Short mmCIF file of C-alpha atoms in Angstrom, two decimals:
data_model
loop_
_atom_site.label_atom_id
_atom_site.label_comp_id
_atom_site.label_asym_id
_atom_site.label_seq_id
_atom_site.Cartn_x
_atom_site.Cartn_y
_atom_site.Cartn_z
CA MET A 1485 -21.41 12.38 7.39
CA LYS A 1486 -23.18 13.50 4.83
CA PHE A 1487 -25.01 11.46 1.69
CA ASN A 1488 -24.76 13.15 -1.55
CA PRO A 1489 -25.12 10.13 -4.22
CA MET A 1490 -24.20 12.72 -7.10
CA ALA A 1491 -20.82 13.02 -6.01
CA PHE A 1492 -19.97 9.77 -7.22
CA ILE A 1493 -21.20 10.96 -10.95
CA ASP A 1494 -18.95 14.25 -10.51
CA ASN A 1495 -15.78 12.24 -9.06
CA LEU A 1496 -15.95 9.90 -12.30
CA TYR A 1497 -13.74 12.37 -13.96
CA TYR A 1498 -10.92 11.27 -11.32
CA MET A 1499 -11.48 8.00 -11.95
CA LEU A 1500 -11.11 8.27 -16.02
CA VAL A 1501 -7.92 10.67 -15.77
CA GLY A 1502 -6.48 8.94 -12.90
CA MET A 1503 -6.78 5.25 -14.74
CA ALA A 1504 -5.59 6.70 -18.10
CA GLY A 1505 -2.70 8.48 -16.27
CA ILE A 1506 -1.38 5.27 -14.43
CA LEU A 1507 -1.65 3.55 -17.46
CA ILE A 1508 0.31 6.17 -19.76
CA VAL A 1509 2.95 6.31 -17.13
CA ILE A 1510 3.53 2.75 -16.78
CA GLY A 1511 3.33 2.36 -20.46
CA VAL A 1512 6.56 5.14 -20.88
CA ILE A 1513 8.20 3.19 -18.11
CA ILE A 1514 7.70 -0.05 -20.45
CA LEU A 1515 9.17 1.52 -23.67
CA ILE A 1516 11.58 3.05 -21.32
CA THR A 1517 12.75 -0.44 -19.46
CA MET A 1518 13.05 -2.12 -23.21
CA PHE A 1519 14.94 0.43 -24.76
CA LEU A 1520 17.28 0.18 -21.69
CA ASN A 1521 17.36 -3.43 -21.91
CA LYS A 1522 18.19 -3.29 -25.75
CA ALA A 1523 20.47 -0.93 -25.13
CA THR A 1524 22.84 -2.33 -22.18
CA THR A 1525 22.64 -6.10 -22.93
CA PRO A 1526 25.69 -7.27 -24.73
CA LYS A 1527 25.22 -8.62 -28.49
CA ASN A 1528 25.84 -12.41 -28.57
CA ASN A 1529 27.94 -12.73 -32.23
CA SER A 1530 28.23 -16.51 -31.61
CA MET B 860 -5.38 8.55 47.07
CA GLU B 861 -8.08 11.03 46.14
CA ILE B 862 -5.59 11.50 42.92
CA LEU B 863 -5.93 7.37 42.02
CA TYR B 864 -9.85 7.76 42.43
CA GLU B 865 -10.03 10.68 40.27
CA ASN B 866 -8.38 9.16 37.44
CA VAL B 867 -10.35 5.87 37.81
CA LEU B 868 -13.46 7.95 37.68
CA GLN B 869 -12.20 9.63 34.50
CA LEU B 870 -12.06 6.23 32.52
CA SER B 871 -15.26 5.72 30.14
CA TRP B 872 -16.47 2.74 28.07
CA GLN B 873 -14.82 4.30 24.82
CA HIS B 874 -11.39 3.94 26.67
CA VAL B 875 -12.34 0.01 27.26
CA VAL B 876 -13.51 -0.41 24.00
CA MET B 877 -10.24 0.96 22.81
CA TRP B 878 -8.54 -1.53 25.03
CA LEU B 879 -10.27 -4.18 22.94
CA ILE B 880 -9.04 -2.98 19.90
CA GLY B 881 -5.49 -2.53 20.68
CA GLY B 882 -5.60 -5.96 22.47
CA ILE B 883 -7.12 -7.59 19.20
CA LEU B 884 -4.28 -5.88 17.46
CA ILE B 885 -1.74 -7.40 19.54
CA TYR B 886 -3.83 -11.04 19.06
CA LEU B 887 -3.64 -10.41 15.63
CA ALA B 888 -0.04 -9.65 15.44
CA ILE B 889 1.62 -12.58 17.62
CA LYS B 890 -1.15 -15.39 17.30
CA LYS B 891 -2.03 -14.93 13.75
CA GLU B 892 1.86 -13.11 12.59
CA MET B 893 -0.47 -10.51 10.85
CA GLU B 894 1.83 -7.57 9.97
CA PRO B 895 3.17 -8.04 13.34
CA THR B 896 6.25 -5.68 13.04
CA LEU B 897 3.31 -2.94 12.88
CA LEU B 898 0.28 -4.39 14.46
CA LEU B 899 2.00 -4.89 17.55
CA PRO B 900 3.43 -1.40 18.11
CA LEU B 901 -0.04 -0.08 16.90
CA GLY B 902 -2.01 -2.12 19.22
CA PHE B 903 0.31 -1.47 22.30
CA GLY B 904 0.18 2.35 21.17
CA THR B 905 -3.44 2.13 21.06
CA LEU B 906 -3.36 1.29 24.82
CA LEU B 907 -0.85 3.92 26.14
CA VAL B 908 -3.23 6.39 24.58
CA ASN B 909 -6.65 5.45 25.62
CA LEU B 910 -5.67 5.86 29.66
CA PRO B 911 -7.23 8.36 31.39
CA LEU B 912 -5.32 11.50 31.06
CA SER B 913 -2.39 9.74 29.48
CA GLY B 914 1.18 11.28 29.49
CA ALA B 915 2.04 9.36 26.31
CA ILE B 916 -0.24 12.43 24.21
CA ASN B 917 -0.03 15.97 24.66
CA GLN B 918 -2.63 16.91 27.70
CA VAL B 919 -4.25 20.30 28.47
CA LEU B 920 -3.64 21.18 31.71
CA ALA B 921 -6.26 23.13 34.19
CA ASP B 922 -4.34 26.47 33.39
CA GLY B 923 -4.79 26.25 29.74
CA SER B 924 -0.76 25.16 29.22
CA VAL B 925 -0.20 21.74 27.63
CA GLN B 926 2.07 19.03 28.81
CA GLU B 927 3.73 17.97 26.12
CA GLY B 928 3.58 13.64 25.60
CA ALA B 929 6.08 11.41 23.79
CA LEU B 930 3.81 10.32 21.12
CA SER B 931 2.46 13.58 20.16
CA THR B 932 5.91 14.83 19.75
CA LEU B 933 7.20 11.97 18.00
CA PHE B 934 4.16 12.45 15.66
CA GLU B 935 5.01 15.66 15.18
CA ALA B 936 8.41 15.11 14.24
CA GLY B 937 8.12 11.92 12.08
CA ILE B 938 4.51 12.02 10.80
CA SER B 939 3.41 15.21 10.35
CA ASN B 940 6.14 15.83 7.97
CA GLU B 941 5.98 12.69 6.32
CA LEU B 942 9.72 11.82 7.70
CA PHE B 943 9.00 8.25 8.90
CA PRO B 944 7.07 6.91 6.19
CA LEU B 945 9.59 8.21 3.65
CA ILE B 946 12.42 6.65 5.41
CA LEU B 947 10.66 3.68 5.26
CA PHE B 948 10.82 3.74 1.53
CA ILE B 949 14.20 3.87 1.48
CA GLY B 950 14.51 0.53 3.34
CA ILE B 951 11.57 -0.75 1.26
CA GLY B 952 13.32 0.60 -1.93
CA ALA B 953 16.31 -1.69 -0.99
CA MET B 954 14.49 -4.57 -0.32
CA ILE B 955 12.81 -5.07 -3.85
CA ASP B 956 14.68 -6.51 -6.52
CA PHE B 957 12.91 -5.40 -9.58
CA SER B 958 14.53 -8.21 -11.78
CA PRO B 959 11.36 -9.80 -12.85
CA ILE B 960 10.28 -6.76 -14.26
CA LEU B 961 13.12 -5.76 -15.90
CA SER B 962 13.30 -9.04 -17.48
CA ASN B 963 9.99 -8.83 -18.75
CA PRO B 964 8.76 -5.09 -18.48
CA LYS B 965 5.07 -5.96 -20.23
CA LEU B 966 3.92 -7.08 -16.62
CA MET B 967 4.47 -3.79 -15.54
CA ILE B 968 0.78 -3.26 -17.22
CA PHE B 969 -0.71 -4.85 -14.56
CA GLY B 970 0.40 -3.18 -11.86
CA GLY B 971 -1.49 -0.16 -13.32
CA ALA B 972 -4.52 -1.45 -13.86
CA ALA B 973 -4.96 -3.06 -10.39
CA GLN B 974 -5.02 0.48 -9.20
CA PHE B 975 -8.79 0.71 -10.56
CA GLY B 976 -10.02 0.09 -7.03
CA ILE B 977 -8.70 3.09 -5.79
CA PHE B 978 -10.38 5.45 -8.07
CA LEU B 979 -13.74 3.72 -8.01
CA THR B 980 -12.98 4.11 -4.19
CA LEU B 981 -12.61 7.59 -4.23
CA CYS B 982 -15.99 8.13 -6.46
CA LEU B 983 -17.47 6.05 -3.80
CA ALA B 984 -16.39 7.79 -0.42
CA SER B 985 -16.85 11.08 -1.86
CA MET B 986 -20.34 10.23 -1.18
CA PHE B 987 -19.86 10.45 2.29
CA PHE B 988 -17.01 12.43 2.83
CA ASP B 989 -15.42 15.54 1.63
CA ILE B 990 -12.84 15.18 -1.19
CA ASN B 991 -9.82 15.13 0.48
CA ASP B 992 -10.67 12.61 2.91
CA ALA B 993 -12.39 10.30 0.19
CA ALA B 994 -8.84 10.47 -1.69
CA SER B 995 -7.33 9.61 1.80
CA ILE B 996 -9.33 6.72 2.07
CA ALA B 997 -9.33 5.64 -1.60
CA ILE B 998 -5.45 4.92 -1.01
CA ILE B 999 -5.88 2.22 1.19
CA GLY B 1000 -6.36 0.34 -1.81
CA ALA B 1001 -2.65 0.97 -2.91
CA ALA B 1002 -2.22 -1.24 -0.26
CA ASP B 1003 1.10 0.41 0.76
CA GLY B 1004 1.31 1.38 4.18
CA PRO B 1005 3.95 4.71 3.63
CA THR B 1006 1.87 5.89 0.72
CA SER B 1007 -1.23 5.99 2.60
CA ILE B 1008 -0.05 7.89 5.51
CA VAL B 1009 1.92 10.38 3.19
CA VAL B 1010 -1.20 11.20 1.16
CA ALA B 1011 -3.69 11.24 4.09
CA GLN B 1012 -1.11 13.42 5.98
CA LYS B 1013 -0.45 16.05 2.87
CA LEU B 1014 -4.35 16.12 2.17
CA GLN B 1015 -4.84 16.62 5.91
CA SER B 1016 -7.38 13.46 6.50
CA LYS B 1017 -8.99 13.94 9.70
CA TYR B 1018 -9.08 9.92 9.57
CA LEU B 1019 -5.21 8.96 9.59
CA GLY B 1020 -5.90 6.09 12.38
CA ALA B 1021 -8.64 4.22 10.93
CA ILE B 1022 -6.96 4.87 7.48
CA MET B 1023 -3.81 3.32 8.53
CA VAL B 1024 -5.79 0.38 10.39
CA ALA B 1025 -7.65 -0.42 7.55
CA ALA B 1026 -4.53 -0.34 5.31
CA TYR B 1027 -2.58 -2.72 7.51
CA SER B 1028 -4.68 -4.80 8.39
CA TYR B 1029 -6.08 -5.54 4.81
CA MET B 1030 -2.68 -5.92 3.75
CA ALA B 1031 -1.99 -8.78 5.93
CA LEU B 1032 -5.50 -10.38 4.82
CA VAL B 1033 -4.52 -10.47 1.26
CA PRO B 1034 -4.71 -14.52 1.11
CA ILE B 1035 -8.25 -14.06 2.35
CA ILE B 1036 -9.74 -11.56 0.63
CA GLN B 1037 -8.10 -12.21 -2.79
CA PRO B 1038 -8.51 -15.86 -3.72
CA PRO B 1039 -12.74 -15.47 -3.80
CA VAL B 1040 -12.38 -12.29 -5.93
CA ILE B 1041 -9.93 -14.22 -8.32
CA LYS B 1042 -12.20 -17.62 -8.64
CA LEU B 1043 -15.59 -15.74 -8.94
CA LEU B 1044 -14.06 -13.80 -11.95
CA THR B 1045 -12.22 -16.86 -13.95
CA THR B 1046 -13.35 -19.80 -15.12
CA LYS B 1047 -11.57 -22.87 -14.35
CA LYS B 1048 -10.06 -23.13 -17.71
CA GLU B 1049 -8.48 -19.61 -17.29
CA ARG B 1050 -7.05 -20.62 -13.74
CA LEU B 1051 -5.51 -23.34 -15.86
CA ILE B 1052 -3.58 -21.26 -18.52
CA ARG B 1053 -0.07 -22.46 -18.47
CA MET B 1054 2.51 -19.34 -18.73
CA PRO B 1055 5.91 -20.43 -19.80
CA TYR B 1056 8.99 -18.43 -18.06
CA ALA B 1057 11.92 -17.51 -20.09
CA GLN B 1058 14.81 -15.67 -17.59
CA ARG B 1059 16.49 -12.84 -19.69
CA PRO B 1060 19.63 -11.29 -18.86
CA VAL B 1061 19.13 -8.21 -17.30
CA SER B 1062 22.44 -5.80 -17.38
CA LYS B 1063 23.68 -4.15 -14.07
CA LEU B 1064 23.80 -0.94 -16.26
CA THR B 1065 19.72 -1.55 -16.63
CA LYS B 1066 19.11 -2.22 -12.84
CA ILE B 1067 21.14 1.10 -12.08
CA LEU B 1068 19.66 3.27 -14.58
CA PHE B 1069 15.67 2.25 -13.78
CA PRO B 1070 15.42 3.78 -10.36
CA ILE B 1071 17.00 7.25 -11.84
CA ILE B 1072 14.68 7.16 -14.64
CA ILE B 1073 11.64 6.32 -13.14
CA THR B 1074 12.01 9.07 -10.94
CA LEU B 1075 12.55 11.46 -13.33
CA VAL B 1076 9.56 10.08 -14.90
CA ALA B 1077 7.27 10.19 -12.18
CA GLY B 1078 8.68 13.07 -11.08
CA ILE B 1079 7.91 14.91 -14.14
CA VAL B 1080 4.46 13.57 -14.36
CA ALA B 1081 3.16 13.97 -10.79
CA PRO B 1082 5.63 15.97 -9.13
CA ALA B 1083 3.90 15.89 -5.85
CA SER B 1084 5.06 12.40 -5.58
CA VAL B 1085 8.71 12.81 -6.18
CA SER B 1086 9.43 12.49 -2.84
CA LEU B 1087 7.47 9.09 -2.71
CA ILE B 1088 9.11 7.86 -5.43
CA GLY B 1089 12.44 9.42 -4.91
CA PHE B 1090 12.89 7.69 -1.69
CA LEU B 1091 11.70 4.36 -2.95
CA MET B 1092 13.98 4.71 -5.81
CA PHE B 1093 16.87 6.06 -4.03
CA GLY B 1094 17.18 2.85 -1.84
CA ASN B 1095 16.89 0.65 -4.65
CA LEU B 1096 20.05 2.40 -6.47
CA ILE B 1097 21.72 1.82 -2.76
CA ARG B 1098 20.95 -1.66 -3.26
CA GLU B 1099 21.93 -1.97 -6.91
CA CYS B 1100 24.74 0.19 -7.36
CA GLY B 1101 27.28 -2.72 -6.15
CA VAL B 1102 29.37 -0.19 -4.01
CA LEU B 1103 26.74 0.15 -0.92
CA ASN B 1104 26.39 -3.13 0.27
CA SER B 1105 26.94 -2.41 3.40
CA LEU B 1106 24.39 0.48 3.52
CA SER B 1107 22.20 -1.50 1.50
CA GLU B 1108 21.81 -4.20 4.70
CA THR B 1109 21.00 -1.77 7.10
CA ALA B 1110 18.57 0.05 4.83
CA GLN B 1111 16.96 -3.13 4.31
CA LYS B 1112 17.12 -4.43 8.15
CA VAL B 1113 18.33 -1.92 10.89
CA LEU B 1114 16.39 1.25 9.28
CA ALA B 1115 13.30 -0.39 8.01
CA ASN B 1116 12.77 -1.97 11.25
CA LEU B 1117 13.89 1.01 13.67
CA ILE B 1118 11.57 3.16 11.43
CA THR B 1119 8.40 0.45 11.33
CA ILE B 1120 8.55 0.79 15.18
CA PHE B 1121 8.35 4.28 15.72
CA LEU B 1122 5.62 4.30 12.94
CA GLY B 1123 3.45 1.95 14.27
CA ILE B 1124 3.70 3.34 17.89
CA THR B 1125 3.49 6.76 16.66
CA ILE B 1126 0.17 6.43 14.38
CA ALA B 1127 -1.28 5.06 17.55
CA SER B 1128 -1.43 8.35 19.09
CA GLN B 1129 -4.04 9.07 16.24
CA MET B 1130 -6.23 5.96 17.75
CA GLN B 1131 -7.78 7.59 20.77
CA ALA B 1132 -11.18 6.99 21.44
CA GLU B 1133 -12.77 10.38 20.53
CA SER B 1134 -11.67 10.58 17.54
CA PHE B 1135 -11.61 6.73 16.61
CA LEU B 1136 -14.91 5.46 17.92
CA ARG B 1137 -17.03 7.09 15.05
CA PRO B 1138 -19.51 5.62 12.53
CA GLU B 1139 -16.79 6.87 9.92
CA THR B 1140 -14.08 4.41 10.98
CA LEU B 1141 -16.56 1.35 10.29
CA LEU B 1142 -17.44 3.05 6.82
CA ILE B 1143 -13.54 3.77 5.85
CA LEU B 1144 -12.74 -0.05 6.89
CA GLY B 1145 -15.58 -0.86 4.66
CA LEU B 1146 -14.40 1.29 1.65
CA GLY B 1147 -10.99 0.15 2.17
CA LEU B 1148 -12.27 -3.43 1.30
CA VAL B 1149 -14.21 -2.11 -1.30
CA ALA B 1150 -11.05 -0.86 -2.64
CA PHE B 1151 -8.99 -3.99 -2.21
CA ILE B 1152 -11.95 -5.74 -4.06
CA PHE B 1153 -11.69 -3.91 -7.00
CA ASP B 1154 -7.68 -3.32 -7.18
CA THR B 1155 -7.69 -7.69 -7.65
CA ALA B 1156 -10.82 -7.44 -9.84
CA GLY B 1157 -9.33 -4.26 -12.54
CA GLY B 1158 -6.37 -6.76 -12.46
CA VAL B 1159 -7.78 -9.76 -13.56
CA LEU B 1160 -10.12 -8.17 -15.66
CA PHE B 1161 -7.98 -6.54 -17.92
CA ALA B 1162 -5.83 -9.61 -18.12
CA LYS B 1163 -8.84 -11.49 -19.56
CA PHE B 1164 -9.43 -8.40 -22.19
CA LEU B 1165 -5.79 -8.48 -23.01
CA ASN B 1166 -6.48 -12.21 -23.73
CA LEU B 1167 -9.13 -11.39 -26.72
CA PHE B 1168 -6.39 -9.81 -28.72
CA MET B 1169 -3.49 -12.14 -27.48
CA LYS B 1170 -2.28 -15.48 -29.38
CA GLN B 1171 -0.67 -16.44 -26.67
CA LYS B 1172 -3.33 -16.43 -23.46
CA ILE B 1173 -2.50 -14.57 -20.10
CA ASN B 1174 -3.08 -16.53 -16.72
CA PRO B 1175 -5.58 -13.72 -15.93
CA MET B 1176 -5.19 -14.60 -12.21
CA ILE B 1177 -1.70 -12.65 -12.33
CA GLY B 1178 -3.17 -9.51 -12.96
CA ALA B 1179 -4.74 -9.74 -9.18
CA ALA B 1180 -0.92 -9.68 -8.05
CA GLY B 1181 -0.87 -5.81 -9.27
CA ILE B 1182 -1.47 -4.73 -5.73
CA SER B 1183 1.22 -3.46 -3.57
CA ALA B 1184 1.19 -6.07 -0.87
CA PHE B 1185 4.57 -7.97 -1.70
CA PRO B 1186 5.03 -10.45 -2.01
CA MET B 1187 1.87 -11.92 -0.55
CA SER B 1188 -0.32 -10.87 -3.47
CA GLY B 1189 2.53 -12.90 -5.83
CA ARG B 1190 2.56 -15.89 -3.59
CA VAL B 1191 -1.25 -15.92 -3.32
CA VAL B 1192 -1.83 -16.13 -7.03
CA HIS B 1193 1.81 -18.68 -7.72
CA LYS B 1194 -0.71 -21.06 -4.80
CA MET B 1195 -3.97 -20.94 -6.85
CA GLY B 1196 -2.19 -21.64 -10.29
CA LEU B 1197 -0.52 -24.86 -8.27
CA LYS B 1198 -4.08 -25.50 -6.70
CA GLU B 1199 -5.58 -26.23 -9.96
CA ASP B 1200 -2.37 -27.87 -11.64
CA PRO B 1201 0.40 -28.80 -9.59
CA GLN B 1202 2.74 -28.03 -12.45
CA ASN B 1203 1.73 -24.71 -13.05
CA PHE B 1204 4.18 -22.28 -12.05
CA LEU B 1205 2.87 -18.82 -12.11
CA LEU B 1206 5.44 -17.34 -9.50
CA MET B 1207 7.97 -15.05 -11.39
CA HIS B 1208 5.21 -14.09 -13.62
CA SER B 1209 2.97 -13.06 -10.61
CA ILE B 1210 6.16 -11.67 -8.85
CA GLY B 1211 6.96 -9.42 -11.35
CA VAL B 1212 3.42 -8.13 -11.58
CA ASN B 1213 3.39 -7.48 -7.62
CA VAL B 1214 6.52 -5.53 -8.00
CA SER B 1215 5.35 -3.20 -10.49
CA GLY B 1216 1.96 -3.04 -8.27
CA GLN B 1217 4.42 -1.16 -5.97
CA ILE B 1218 5.46 1.04 -8.24
CA ALA B 1219 1.98 2.17 -9.95
CA SER B 1220 0.59 2.27 -6.11
CA VAL B 1221 3.11 5.29 -5.41
CA ILE B 1222 2.47 6.82 -8.77
CA ALA B 1223 -1.38 6.56 -7.92
CA GLY B 1224 -0.53 8.06 -4.85
CA GLY B 1225 1.21 11.19 -6.85
CA LEU B 1226 -1.65 11.23 -9.37
CA ILE B 1227 -4.24 11.55 -6.34
CA LEU B 1228 -1.63 14.20 -4.75
CA ASN B 1229 -1.72 15.98 -8.00
CA PHE B 1230 -5.57 16.19 -8.36
CA PHE B 1231 -6.22 17.24 -4.72
CA MET B 1232 -3.37 19.57 -3.28
#
């Protein structure tokens, strides 16, 4: 086992890209779900 | 008689320590009912593989030939190629009802935010381990056993046994780990925020198209995760299509139970004293806890951040339910809400966030595989 504190800084890139990636993908899924709901829910004319 | 003595002499203190660990896992499974379907086979398997010259695992004989053990064979057949966890995902997918998030899709964003602990732990673990092991350890924070196994196996981590024990133990410990973190990060006023719930109808077509579209989207963004998300969504499609009710029931009960038995006892083959009793194991358990704590914190703090801009405030506690431990995390948040105000029913919101955590954790696993494979 090693101890390399600099690795924390070096890998912050993955934290940034990973969180951005998840939030973007989830955002896309939210938009698709909203669209699906709108497109497939029958309109209530009453 | 001599053979008997020989075997007894092969016994070491490490074996005895592993028996104690196996005993603790069996105790937690039976007495405390902590993830018994997994911890019981894992505990018993730990006993099986920690006997001197155990025939349950491969043994190299004096003439150099290998005597095959059943658990090693099962490991090769079902874990090293990720087959067992993926098949288990079909059962899990068949169990999940996505209606709460289909009815209120905005809740899904908390599932994403609550994966923060995974990436923070990745950075922390990289100070001690090489990057593939660090990524495998970080995914403990997904609170999702099958995802942890697939990621650790694909990244060829040396610590599969410890990662599995940490992932499943912490999942069972959600009711103990999450409440203090949530309380620390929220004020009483915030915990009292009420969130009215309006059930919106979700069409059958939406329920059928959702798993198909999620598979396509996640598969394009993180192709390495397509088997993970694909098997989960395939299980859900079986459930929602309406023409495979018998298969859906089998996947939810028989298939899931059967695979879980094999999964637990096979993972135990990685819990041999010489590879488990290392200082690294304690560090992995500690890092797994950090991942869970910061996942919870990520969800809560993200909800608090959104509240800065929203007219109708969100109860920040629901952000904590964005981890994959379903339905424990959703229930924990609901109970905390009721404790503060017996008329504050957060269950539908928290369960919705909890379900989204299951999707987000698989996407997180896929992204990690994309980064490091």
